[in-house]
mmCIF file of C-alpha atoms in Angstrom:
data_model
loop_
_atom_site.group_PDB
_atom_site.id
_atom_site.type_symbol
_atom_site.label_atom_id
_atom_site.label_comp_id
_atom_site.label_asym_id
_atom_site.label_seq_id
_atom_site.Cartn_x
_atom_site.Cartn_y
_atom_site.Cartn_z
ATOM 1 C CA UNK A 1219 0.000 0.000 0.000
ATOM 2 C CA UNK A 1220 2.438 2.368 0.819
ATOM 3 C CA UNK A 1221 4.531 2.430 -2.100
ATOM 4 C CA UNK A 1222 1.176 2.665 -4.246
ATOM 5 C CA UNK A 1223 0.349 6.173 -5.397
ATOM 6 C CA UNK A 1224 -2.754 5.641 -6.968
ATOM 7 C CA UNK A 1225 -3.839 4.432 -2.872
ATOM 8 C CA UNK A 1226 -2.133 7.344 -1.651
ATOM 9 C CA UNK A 1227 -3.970 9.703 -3.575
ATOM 10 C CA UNK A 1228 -7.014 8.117 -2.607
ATOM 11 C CA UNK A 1229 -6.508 8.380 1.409
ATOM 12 C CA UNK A 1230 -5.355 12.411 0.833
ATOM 13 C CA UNK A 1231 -8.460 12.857 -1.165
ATOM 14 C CA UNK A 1232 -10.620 11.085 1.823
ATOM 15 C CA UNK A 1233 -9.029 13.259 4.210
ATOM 16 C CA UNK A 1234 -8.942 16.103 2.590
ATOM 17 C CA UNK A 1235 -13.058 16.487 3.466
ATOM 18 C CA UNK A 1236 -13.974 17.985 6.879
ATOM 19 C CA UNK A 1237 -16.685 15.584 7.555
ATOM 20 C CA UNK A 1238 -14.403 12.717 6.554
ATOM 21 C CA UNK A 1239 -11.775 13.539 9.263
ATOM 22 C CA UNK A 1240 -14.240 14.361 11.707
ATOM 23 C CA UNK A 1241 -15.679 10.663 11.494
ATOM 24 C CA UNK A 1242 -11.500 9.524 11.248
ATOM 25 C CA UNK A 1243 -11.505 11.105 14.277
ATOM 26 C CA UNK A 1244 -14.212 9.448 16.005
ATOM 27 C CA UNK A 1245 -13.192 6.142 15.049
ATOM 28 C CA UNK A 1246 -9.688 6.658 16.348
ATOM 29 C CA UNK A 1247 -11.638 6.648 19.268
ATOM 30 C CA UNK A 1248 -13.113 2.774 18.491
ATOM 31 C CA UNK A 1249 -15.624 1.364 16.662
ATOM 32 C CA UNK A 1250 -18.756 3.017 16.016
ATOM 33 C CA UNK A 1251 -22.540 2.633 14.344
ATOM 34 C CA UNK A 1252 -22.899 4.741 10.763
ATOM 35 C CA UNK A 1253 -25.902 6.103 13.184
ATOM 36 C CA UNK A 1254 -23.253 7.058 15.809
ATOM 37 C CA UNK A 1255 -21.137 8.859 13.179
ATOM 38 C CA UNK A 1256 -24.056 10.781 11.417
ATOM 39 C CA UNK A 1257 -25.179 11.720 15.079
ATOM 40 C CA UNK A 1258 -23.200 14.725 15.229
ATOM 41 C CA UNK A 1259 -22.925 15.924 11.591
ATOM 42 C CA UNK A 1260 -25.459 18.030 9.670
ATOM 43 C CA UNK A 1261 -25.957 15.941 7.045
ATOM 44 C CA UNK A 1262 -28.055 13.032 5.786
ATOM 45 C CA UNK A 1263 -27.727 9.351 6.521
ATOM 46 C CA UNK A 1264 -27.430 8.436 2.971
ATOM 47 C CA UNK A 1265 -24.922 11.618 2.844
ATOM 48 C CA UNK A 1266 -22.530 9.759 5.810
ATOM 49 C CA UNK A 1267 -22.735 6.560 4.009
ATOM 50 C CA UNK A 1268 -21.504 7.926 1.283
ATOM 51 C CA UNK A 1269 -18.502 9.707 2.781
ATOM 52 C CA UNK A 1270 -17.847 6.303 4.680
ATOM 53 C CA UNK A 1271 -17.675 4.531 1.057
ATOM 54 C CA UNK A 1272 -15.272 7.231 0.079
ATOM 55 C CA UNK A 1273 -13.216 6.349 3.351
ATOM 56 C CA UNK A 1274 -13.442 2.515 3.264
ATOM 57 C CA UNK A 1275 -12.067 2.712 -0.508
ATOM 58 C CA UNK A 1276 -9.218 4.400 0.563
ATOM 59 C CA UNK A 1277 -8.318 2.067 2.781
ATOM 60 C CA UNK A 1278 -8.244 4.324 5.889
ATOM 61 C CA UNK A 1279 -12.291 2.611 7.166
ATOM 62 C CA UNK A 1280 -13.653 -0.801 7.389
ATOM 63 C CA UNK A 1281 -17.168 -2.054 8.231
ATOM 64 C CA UNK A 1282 -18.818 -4.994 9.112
ATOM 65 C CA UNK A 1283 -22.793 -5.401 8.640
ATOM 66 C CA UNK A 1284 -24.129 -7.281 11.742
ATOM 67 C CA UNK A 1285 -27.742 -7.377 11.473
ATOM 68 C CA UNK A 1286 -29.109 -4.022 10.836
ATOM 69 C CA UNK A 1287 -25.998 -2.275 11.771
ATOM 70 C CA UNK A 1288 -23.296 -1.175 10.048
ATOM 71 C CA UNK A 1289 -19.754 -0.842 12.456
ATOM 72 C CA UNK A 1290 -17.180 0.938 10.900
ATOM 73 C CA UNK A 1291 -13.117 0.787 12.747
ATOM 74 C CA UNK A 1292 -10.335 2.619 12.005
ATOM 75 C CA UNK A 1293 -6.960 0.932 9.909
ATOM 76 C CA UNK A 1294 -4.347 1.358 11.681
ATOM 77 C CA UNK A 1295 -1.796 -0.105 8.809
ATOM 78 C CA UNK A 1296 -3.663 2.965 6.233
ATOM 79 C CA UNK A 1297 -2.952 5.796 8.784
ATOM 80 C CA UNK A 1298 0.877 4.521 9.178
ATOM 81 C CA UNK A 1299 1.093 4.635 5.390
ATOM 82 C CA UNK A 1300 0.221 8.032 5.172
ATOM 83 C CA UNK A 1301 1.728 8.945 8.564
ATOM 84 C CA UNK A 1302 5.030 6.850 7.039
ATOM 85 C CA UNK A 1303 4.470 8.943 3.346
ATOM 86 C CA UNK A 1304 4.690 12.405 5.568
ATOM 87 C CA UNK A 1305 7.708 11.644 8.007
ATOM 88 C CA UNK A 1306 9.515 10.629 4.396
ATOM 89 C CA UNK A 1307 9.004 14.350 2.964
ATOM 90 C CA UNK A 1308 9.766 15.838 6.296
ATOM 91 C CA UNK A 1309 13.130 14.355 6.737
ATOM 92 C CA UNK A 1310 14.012 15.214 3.491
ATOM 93 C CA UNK A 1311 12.862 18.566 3.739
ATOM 94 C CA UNK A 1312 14.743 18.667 7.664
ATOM 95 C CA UNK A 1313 18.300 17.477 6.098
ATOM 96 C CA UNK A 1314 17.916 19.924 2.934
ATOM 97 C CA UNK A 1315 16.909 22.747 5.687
ATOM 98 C CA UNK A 1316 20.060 21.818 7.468
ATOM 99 C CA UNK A 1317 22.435 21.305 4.818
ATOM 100 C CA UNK A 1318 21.402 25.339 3.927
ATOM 101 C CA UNK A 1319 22.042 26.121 7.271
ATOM 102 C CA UNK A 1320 25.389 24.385 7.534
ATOM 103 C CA UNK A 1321 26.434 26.216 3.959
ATOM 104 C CA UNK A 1322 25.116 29.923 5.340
ATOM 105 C CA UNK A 1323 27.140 29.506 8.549
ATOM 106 C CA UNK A 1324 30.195 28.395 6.270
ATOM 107 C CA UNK A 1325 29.413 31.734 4.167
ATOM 108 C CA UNK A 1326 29.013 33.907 7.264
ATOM 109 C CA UNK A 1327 32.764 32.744 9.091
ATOM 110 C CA UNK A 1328 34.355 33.013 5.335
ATOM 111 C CA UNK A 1329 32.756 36.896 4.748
#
């Protein structure tokens, strides 16, 4: 997954919604009921469903139909791909910072 950019994409896009992150949130917090995600979000049942779809193909939501009711969980293995994607950008980013800073105090002590 993580070395898939077409699945990256997809978990930025996901997260890139308000609502989305809000109900990332919750379940970071454990399982819960579509009902207990819509519960606090000014939208339509169908409307949450359809953002969950939008998270479960990403990869970042499951489910798991028992009954009547839908529980969705968190992936823990998504998240650390993204997390993992991140950290790679900000160390290079970190080590190109410092690199500058090592060359500007070189060019300070020569001047």
């Amino acid at each position: 997954m993580l070395h898939d950019p077409a699945q990256l994409d997809l978990m930025f896009q996901a997260l890139a919604d308000p609502a989305r992150r809000q109900m990332v949130e919750r379940l970071s917090r454990g399982p819960a009921s579509v009902s207990q995600l819509a519960e606090p979000l000014a939208m339509s049942l169908s409307a949450v469903v359809q953002h969950l779809n939008v998270l479960e193909a990403s990869g970042l939501v499951s489910s798991e139909k028992l009954g009547r009711v839908r529980t969705c969980r968190i992936e823990p293995k998504a998240l650390r791909a993204a997390e993992h994607w991140i950290n790679e950008r900000r160390l290079a980013w970190e080590r190109r910072l410092d690199r500058l800073g090592d060359f500007l105090a070189e060019t300070k002590d020569e001047s």
